[in-house]
Every structure is written in structure tokens, then in C-alpha cells.
Coordinates of C-alpha atoms in Angstrom, one line a residue:
X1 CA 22.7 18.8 -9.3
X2 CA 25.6 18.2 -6.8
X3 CA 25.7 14.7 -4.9
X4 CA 24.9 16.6 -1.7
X5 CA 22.0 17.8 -2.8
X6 CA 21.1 14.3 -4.6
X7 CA 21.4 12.6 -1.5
X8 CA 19.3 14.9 0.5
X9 CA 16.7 15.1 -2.0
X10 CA 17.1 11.1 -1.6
X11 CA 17.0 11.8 1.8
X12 CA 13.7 13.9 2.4
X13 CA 11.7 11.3 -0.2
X14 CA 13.0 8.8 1.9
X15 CA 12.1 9.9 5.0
X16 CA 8.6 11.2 3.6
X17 CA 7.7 7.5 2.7
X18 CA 8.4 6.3 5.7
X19 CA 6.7 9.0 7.9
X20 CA 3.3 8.7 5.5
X21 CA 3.7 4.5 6.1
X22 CA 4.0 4.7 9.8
X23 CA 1.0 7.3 10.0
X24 CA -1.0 5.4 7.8
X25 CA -0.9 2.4 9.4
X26 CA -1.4 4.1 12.7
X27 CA -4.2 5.3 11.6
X28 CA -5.4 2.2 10.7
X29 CA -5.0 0.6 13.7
X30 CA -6.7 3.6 15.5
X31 CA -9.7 2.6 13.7
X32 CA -9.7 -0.7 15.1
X33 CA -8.0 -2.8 12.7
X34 CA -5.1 -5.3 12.9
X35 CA -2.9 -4.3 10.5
X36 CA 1.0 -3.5 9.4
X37 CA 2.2 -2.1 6.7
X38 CA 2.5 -5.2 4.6
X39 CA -1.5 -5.6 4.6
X40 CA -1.5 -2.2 2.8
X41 CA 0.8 -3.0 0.3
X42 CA -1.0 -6.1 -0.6
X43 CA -4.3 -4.7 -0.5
X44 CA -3.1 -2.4 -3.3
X45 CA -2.6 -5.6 -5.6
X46 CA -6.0 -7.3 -4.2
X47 CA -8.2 -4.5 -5.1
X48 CA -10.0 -4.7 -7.1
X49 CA -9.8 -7.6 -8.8
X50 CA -8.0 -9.8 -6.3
X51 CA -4.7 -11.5 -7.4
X52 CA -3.1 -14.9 -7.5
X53 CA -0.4 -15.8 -4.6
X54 CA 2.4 -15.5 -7.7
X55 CA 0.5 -11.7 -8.5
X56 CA 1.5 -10.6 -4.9
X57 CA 5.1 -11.9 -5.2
X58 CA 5.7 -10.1 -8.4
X59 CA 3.9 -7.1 -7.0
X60 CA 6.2 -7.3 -3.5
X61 CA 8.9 -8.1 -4.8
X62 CA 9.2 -11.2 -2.3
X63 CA 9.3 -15.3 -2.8
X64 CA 6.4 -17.0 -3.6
X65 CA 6.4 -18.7 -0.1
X66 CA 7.0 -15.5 1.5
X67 CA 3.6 -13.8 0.2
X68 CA 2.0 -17.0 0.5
X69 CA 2.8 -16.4 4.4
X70 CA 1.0 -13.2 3.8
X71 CA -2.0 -14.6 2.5
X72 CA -2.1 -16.8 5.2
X73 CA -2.1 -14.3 7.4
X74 CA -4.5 -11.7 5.6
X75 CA -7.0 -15.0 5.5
X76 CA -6.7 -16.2 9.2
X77 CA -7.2 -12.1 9.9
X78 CA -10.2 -12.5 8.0
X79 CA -9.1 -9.3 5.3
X80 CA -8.9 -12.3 2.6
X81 CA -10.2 -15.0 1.2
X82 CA -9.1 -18.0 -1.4
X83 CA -11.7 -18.1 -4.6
X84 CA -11.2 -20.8 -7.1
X85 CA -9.4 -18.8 -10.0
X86 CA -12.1 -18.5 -13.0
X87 CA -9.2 -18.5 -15.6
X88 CA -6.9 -21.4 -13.9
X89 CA -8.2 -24.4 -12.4
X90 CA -5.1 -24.8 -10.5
X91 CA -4.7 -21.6 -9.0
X92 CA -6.5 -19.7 -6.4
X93 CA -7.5 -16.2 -6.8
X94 CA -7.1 -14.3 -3.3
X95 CA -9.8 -11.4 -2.6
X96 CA -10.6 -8.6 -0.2
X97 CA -13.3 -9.4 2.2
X98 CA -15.5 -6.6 3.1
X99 CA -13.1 -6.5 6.6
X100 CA -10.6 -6.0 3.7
X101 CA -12.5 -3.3 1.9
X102 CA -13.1 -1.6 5.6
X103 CA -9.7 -1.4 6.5
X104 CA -8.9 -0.4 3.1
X105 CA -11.1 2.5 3.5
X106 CA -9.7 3.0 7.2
X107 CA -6.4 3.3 5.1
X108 CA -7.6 6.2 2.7
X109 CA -9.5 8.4 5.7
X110 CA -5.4 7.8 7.6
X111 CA -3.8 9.2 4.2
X112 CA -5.6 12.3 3.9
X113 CA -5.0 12.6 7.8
X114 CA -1.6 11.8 7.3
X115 CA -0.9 14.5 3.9
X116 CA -3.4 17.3 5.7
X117 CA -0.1 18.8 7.7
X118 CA 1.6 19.1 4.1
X119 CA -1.1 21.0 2.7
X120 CA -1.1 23.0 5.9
X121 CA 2.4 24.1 5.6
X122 CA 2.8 24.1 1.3
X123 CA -1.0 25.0 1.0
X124 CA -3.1 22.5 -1.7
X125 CA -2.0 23.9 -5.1
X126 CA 2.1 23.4 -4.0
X127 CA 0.5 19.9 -2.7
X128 CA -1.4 19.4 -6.1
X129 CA 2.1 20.3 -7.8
X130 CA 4.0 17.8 -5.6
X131 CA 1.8 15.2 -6.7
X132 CA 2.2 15.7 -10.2
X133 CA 5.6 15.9 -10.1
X134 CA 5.9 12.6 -8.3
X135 CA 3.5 10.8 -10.5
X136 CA 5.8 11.7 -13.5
X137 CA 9.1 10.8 -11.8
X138 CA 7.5 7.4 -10.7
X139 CA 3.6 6.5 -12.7
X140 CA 1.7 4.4 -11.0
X141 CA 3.2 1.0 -10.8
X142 CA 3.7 -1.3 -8.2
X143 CA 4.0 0.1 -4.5
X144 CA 6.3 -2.2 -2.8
X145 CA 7.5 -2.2 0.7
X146 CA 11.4 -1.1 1.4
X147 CA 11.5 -4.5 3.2

């Protein structure tokens, strides 16, 4: 593979990421919810277990204080709430709320929205192929915003 054509593959993934975040979340919002990007990110950590504030650092990559901010926010919003932690007295454990779970949901009916053009124009096997090319290049692990 020539660098040109590693950069434009860089390129297209790129740009692919950031067209399936912005539709996602605009689809969220369309279904009435307050929401940006970082809410989905998180919620992918919360669910389904729910996570410590230190979890959601690690998982964001970002300071403890910053995803505190988040939690914050996600509570105040009313997506989250603080449990006491049932392994760690001194820790709280941070979960969904079912206005969590909804806009979670709310997030899934925007993604198939948002890939339905793709299978349009490649048709579903070439999407299905896409896929699980992607998921060996990069297995599930943590889905972090490019901050």
C-alpha cells in the first residue's frame, strides 16, 4: 500500500466516523432528547452494568474530573444516576435511568437510519462484509470520542 492511498483510506474511515456520530446524535435529538455525542460514548460504558466515575475515564480516555463533569451532567439531565457501589463502599456506581435506556434506544433506531444509505448504495452483504472486516481490524473495545 502506497502512503497516498494509506491516507485516504485514513481519510474515508475518518470521515465515515464522524458522519455516523453527527447523524446519530441528530437523530437522537429528533427524538426528543438532550443529548451530544459524549452521552453516547458514555452510555456505551454504563450499559449494562453501570460503571464507576474512574470506569468512564479509562473508557474516554479523559481525567477523572473531566468524566466526573460528565456524570454530573448525565445526572442533572436525568440519563444517570449515583448507586452506592455493592463491591466498594467508597465508590459510587453510576447507572442508566430508564431516560438513559430510552435515549439509548433513540441511539440504536438513528444508527440503522444513519447506515440504511450504505446498504442502499453497497447493498447488505458488501455492508455485512464491511462490518466484519472492521470488527477484525478493531474488536470490540472501548469506543472513545476523537475529543
Amino acid at each position: 500500500m502506497e502512503n497516498s492511498e494509506a491516507m485516504a483510506l485514513t481519510a474515508a474511515l475518518l470521515t465515515a466516523a464522524g458522519d455516523l456520530t453527527k447523524r446519530i446524535n441528530e437523530g437522537v435529538m429528533a427524538r426528543g432528547f438532550e443529548a451530544r455525542p459524549a452521552f453516547g460514548f458514555a452510555f456505551a460504558r454504563l450499559a449494562p452494568d453501570g460503571a464507576t466515575a474512574t470506569d468512564l475515564a479509562a473508557h474516554l480516555g479523559i481525567t477523572k474530573q473531566a468524566a466526573s463533569q460528565l456524570v454530573d451532567e448525565l445526572v442533572r439531565k436525568g440519563y444517570a444516576e449515583r448507586r452506592p457501589h455493592p463491591g466498594d463502599a467508597r465508590a459510587r456506581l453510576v447507572v442508566l435511568t430508564e431516560l438513559g435506556w430510552a435515549c439509548t434506544r433513540a441511539a440504536e433506531e438513528a444508527a440503522l437510519e444513519a447506515v440504511t444509505p450504505w446498504v442502499e448504495l453497497l447493498g447488505e452483504s458488501e455492508v455485512r462484509v464491511l462490518c466484519d472486516r472492521l470488527r477484525r481490524i478493531a474488536p470490540y473495545g472501548p469506543i472513545r470520542p476523537t475529543w
